[in-house]
Amino acid sequence: PEFMDVMPIAYADLRVEAVGTASVAYSGLPITVEWTVANRGIGVTSTGSWSDSVWLSSNPDGTGTRHNLGNAGHLGQMAPG
């Protein structure tokens, strides 16, 4: 007579927690972008590899003109925390 949640596997919840650059961006010059991703879920990731993409947008909310600055691959599962 009561509701019950059923979870077949513990889930991962990947979140970008910090983004930064070591320098100012100038047109036509390279820039280094660093970011930190954390698993805030309750289980390890269900896949052992994925790719992050870094985009530059003309508007703070991600709309407008967007440019893909690059991708970085991750190999290995990520545990919670």
XYZ file of N, CA, C and O in Angstrom:
324
model
N 0.797 -1.215 0.000
C 0.000 0.000 0.000
C 0.841 1.282 0.000
O 0.300 2.358 -0.047
N 2.167 1.173 0.029
C 3.019 2.354 0.022
C 3.851 2.392 -1.252
O 4.138 1.360 -1.845
N 4.241 3.597 -1.679
C 5.104 3.741 -2.848
C 6.534 3.358 -2.483
O 6.981 3.562 -1.355
N 7.232 2.808 -3.486
C 8.604 2.397 -3.268
C 9.422 2.728 -4.509
O 8.971 2.519 -5.630
N 10.617 3.254 -4.310
C 11.539 3.516 -5.416
C 12.395 2.287 -5.641
O 12.904 1.698 -4.686
N 12.555 1.917 -6.914
C 13.425 0.807 -7.269
C 14.525 1.353 -8.166
O 14.254 1.980 -9.184
N 15.771 1.129 -7.768
C 16.911 1.597 -8.535
C 17.749 0.368 -8.907
O 18.357 -0.244 -8.035
N 17.776 -0.016 -10.208
C 18.508 -1.218 -10.598
C 20.020 -1.107 -10.376
O 20.666 -2.072 -10.036
N 20.577 0.092 -10.561
C 21.999 0.308 -10.295
C 22.168 1.695 -9.683
O 21.369 2.595 -9.924
N 23.208 1.848 -8.913
C 23.519 3.173 -8.363
C 23.947 4.089 -9.514
O 24.643 3.666 -10.421
N 23.532 5.341 -9.473
C 23.759 6.247 -10.593
C 24.939 7.183 -10.339
O 25.286 7.490 -9.204
N 25.546 7.618 -11.439
C 26.581 8.649 -11.404
C 25.950 9.967 -11.834
O 24.992 9.991 -12.601
N 26.462 11.057 -11.323
C 25.981 12.392 -11.679
C 27.206 13.288 -11.854
O 27.712 13.852 -10.890
N 27.694 13.389 -13.096
C 28.893 14.185 -13.373
C 28.531 15.661 -13.496
O 27.586 16.018 -14.200
N 29.303 16.495 -12.796
C 29.053 17.936 -12.816
C 30.364 18.694 -12.983
O 31.368 18.348 -12.376
N 30.315 19.739 -13.804
C 31.467 20.636 -13.926
C 31.429 21.544 -12.705
O 30.452 22.252 -12.477
N 32.499 21.521 -11.916
C 32.513 22.285 -10.672
C 33.357 23.550 -10.753
O 33.190 24.444 -9.952
N 34.286 23.611 -11.703
C 35.122 24.804 -11.847
C 35.625 24.892 -13.282
O 35.894 23.878 -13.915
N 35.713 26.113 -13.786
C 36.274 26.387 -15.107
C 37.168 27.610 -14.962
O 36.796 28.577 -14.300
N 38.334 27.559 -15.580
C 39.226 28.706 -15.484
C 40.243 28.742 -16.601
O 40.439 27.766 -17.328
N 40.878 29.892 -16.745
C 41.962 30.071 -17.703
C 43.122 30.744 -16.983
O 42.930 31.454 -15.993
N 44.313 30.514 -17.472
C 45.493 31.110 -16.861
C 45.838 32.450 -17.494
O 46.764 33.115 -17.057
N 45.099 32.834 -18.528
C 45.431 34.072 -19.229
C 44.173 34.686 -19.838
O 43.102 34.107 -19.790
N 44.344 35.856 -20.425
C 43.267 36.539 -21.128
C 43.222 36.020 -22.557
O 44.261 35.748 -23.161
N 42.016 35.883 -23.112
C 41.863 35.396 -24.488
C 41.975 36.552 -25.476
O 41.349 37.598 -25.296
N 42.824 36.353 -26.487
C 42.953 37.315 -27.577
C 42.690 36.599 -28.884
O 43.098 35.448 -29.066
N 42.040 37.275 -29.806
C 41.712 36.693 -31.103
C 42.961 36.178 -31.809
O 43.965 36.884 -31.910
N 42.890 34.943 -32.268
C 43.981 34.360 -33.033
C 45.098 33.749 -32.209
O 46.026 33.165 -32.757
N 45.043 33.883 -30.889
C 46.095 33.330 -30.032
C 45.556 32.147 -29.228
O 44.375 32.101 -28.885
N 46.412 31.187 -28.905
C 45.959 30.032 -28.129
C 45.630 30.421 -26.689
O 46.149 31.409 -26.163
N 44.771 29.630 -26.072
C 44.415 29.815 -24.669
C 44.269 28.440 -24.029
O 43.824 27.487 -24.683
N 44.674 28.334 -22.789
C 44.529 27.096 -22.043
C 43.307 27.211 -21.141
O 43.173 28.190 -20.403
N 42.432 26.226 -21.220
C 41.231 26.180 -20.386
C 41.330 24.946 -19.504
O 41.629 23.854 -19.975
N 41.088 25.124 -18.215
C 41.099 24.014 -17.266
C 39.727 23.905 -16.624
O 39.054 24.917 -16.398
N 39.309 22.678 -16.327
C 38.032 22.478 -15.656
C 38.124 21.262 -14.748
O 38.953 20.396 -14.932
N 37.253 21.258 -13.753
C 37.184 20.163 -12.796
C 35.798 19.552 -12.871
O 34.794 20.272 -12.841
N 35.764 18.229 -12.987
C 34.509 17.495 -13.032
C 34.463 16.570 -11.819
O 35.467 15.941 -11.485
N 33.321 16.497 -11.157
C 33.152 15.618 -10.004
C 31.921 14.746 -10.199
O 30.955 15.145 -10.856
N 31.960 13.566 -9.645
C 30.810 12.660 -9.658
C 30.065 12.869 -8.347
O 30.516 12.451 -7.283
N 28.918 13.505 -8.409
C 28.097 13.777 -7.224
C 26.958 12.775 -7.080
O 26.035 12.981 -6.300
N 27.029 11.682 -7.837
C 26.029 10.624 -7.720
C 26.384 9.674 -6.586
O 27.232 9.968 -5.746
N 25.754 8.499 -6.592
C 25.987 7.513 -5.539
C 26.661 6.250 -6.067
O 26.869 5.300 -5.319
N 27.024 6.252 -7.360
C 27.678 5.085 -7.949
C 28.735 5.499 -8.950
O 28.819 6.659 -9.350
N 29.564 4.543 -9.379
C 30.586 4.820 -10.386
C 29.923 5.039 -11.740
O 28.784 4.606 -11.968
N 30.633 5.689 -12.648
C 30.097 5.906 -13.991
C 29.883 4.562 -14.685
O 30.620 3.610 -14.449
N 28.887 4.491 -15.526
C 28.529 3.228 -16.188
C 29.370 2.954 -17.427
O 29.277 1.891 -18.008
N 30.180 3.920 -17.831
C 31.065 3.729 -18.976
C 32.499 4.056 -18.558
O 32.712 4.842 -17.637
N 33.444 3.451 -19.228
C 34.843 3.627 -18.867
C 35.558 4.716 -19.622
O 36.736 4.965 -19.376
N 34.870 5.392 -20.549
C 35.521 6.486 -21.274
C 34.457 7.436 -21.816
O 33.342 7.033 -22.094
N 34.840 8.699 -21.926
C 33.963 9.704 -22.525
C 34.814 10.887 -22.941
O 36.011 10.938 -22.668
N 34.192 11.851 -23.595
C 34.896 13.030 -24.076
C 34.179 14.285 -23.593
O 32.950 14.371 -23.666
N 34.940 15.239 -23.071
C 34.410 16.547 -22.695
C 34.671 17.508 -23.848
O 35.712 17.432 -24.491
N 33.734 18.410 -24.081
C 33.894 19.439 -25.112
C 33.881 20.810 -24.460
O 33.103 21.055 -23.537
N 34.737 21.712 -24.943
C 34.785 23.083 -24.445
C 34.265 23.995 -25.548
O 34.771 23.973 -26.666
N 33.242 24.787 -25.204
C 32.605 25.678 -26.163
C 32.731 27.121 -25.700
O 32.673 27.409 -24.511
N 32.882 28.026 -26.647
C 32.873 29.462 -26.390
C 31.589 30.010 -26.991
O 31.288 29.756 -28.157
N 30.826 30.733 -26.183
C 29.546 31.271 -26.629
C 29.564 32.795 -26.554
O 30.213 33.376 -25.681
N 28.823 33.428 -27.446
C 28.753 34.887 -27.428
C 27.860 35.408 -26.305
O 27.902 36.590 -25.981
N 27.059 34.545 -25.684
C 26.178 34.939 -24.582
C 26.451 34.078 -23.357
O 26.743 32.887 -23.483
N 26.343 34.642 -22.157
C 26.621 33.892 -20.938
C 25.746 32.657 -20.738
O 26.156 31.698 -20.091
N 24.527 32.650 -21.306
C 23.640 31.499 -21.125
C 23.859 30.403 -22.169
O 23.124 29.420 -22.210
N 24.864 30.550 -23.020
C 25.184 29.519 -24.006
C 24.479 29.676 -25.335
O 24.690 28.877 -26.245
N 23.643 30.697 -25.475
C 22.958 30.929 -26.753
C 23.827 31.816 -27.638
O 24.863 32.301 -27.219
N 23.362 32.043 -28.838
C 24.092 32.898 -29.764
C 25.130 32.097 -30.533
O 25.053 30.883 -30.665
N 26.132 32.789 -31.009
C 27.208 32.156 -31.769
C 28.059 31.312 -30.824
O 28.462 31.771 -29.762
N 28.305 30.056 -31.230
C 29.113 29.151 -30.410
C 30.249 28.582 -31.240
O 30.097 28.299 -32.416
N 31.401 28.401 -30.588
C 32.579 27.833 -31.230
C 33.121 26.710 -30.353
O 33.323 26.908 -29.155
N 33.381 25.561 -30.960
C 33.981 24.452 -30.239
C 35.480 24.701 -30.155
O 36.170 24.742 -31.162
N 35.993 24.869 -28.930
C 37.414 25.138 -28.739
C 38.243 23.864 -28.699
O 39.455 23.913 -28.898
N 37.610 22.739 -28.412
C 38.363 21.495 -28.371
C 37.685 20.448 -27.519
O 36.650 20.687 -26.905
N 38.296 19.274 -27.500
C 37.764 18.133 -26.753
C 38.893 17.495 -25.956
O 40.064 17.582 -26.335
N 38.517 16.849 -24.875
C 39.479 16.105 -24.064
C 38.841 14.791 -23.660
O 37.701 14.764 -23.200
N 39.568 13.716 -23.863
C 39.051 12.404 -23.518
C 39.379 12.007 -22.093
O 40.367 12.474 -21.506
N 38.529 11.192 -21.518
C 38.740 10.636 -20.179
C 38.674 9.125 -20.297
O 37.742 8.590 -20.883
N 39.651 8.453 -19.721
C 39.690 6.998 -19.766
C 39.659 6.467 -18.337
O 40.483 6.855 -17.503
N 38.692 5.629 -18.046
C 38.544 5.056 -16.715
C 37.255 5.522 -16.064
O 36.783 6.625 -16.313
N 36.693 4.688 -15.239
C 35.457 5.055 -14.550
C 35.742 6.045 -13.438
O 36.857 6.126 -12.927
N 34.713 6.819 -13.059
C 34.859 7.813 -11.991
C 33.956 7.437 -10.826
O 32.746 7.268 -10.996
N 34.551 7.310 -9.668
C 33.812 6.954 -8.469
C 33.123 8.195 -7.888
O 33.518 9.325 -8.186
N 32.138 8.007 -7.048
C 31.482 9.164 -6.411
C 32.475 9.948 -5.546
O 33.405 9.382 -4.991
N 32.227 11.246 -5.435
C 33.057 12.100 -4.587
C 34.287 12.561 -5.286
O 35.111 13.264 -4.804
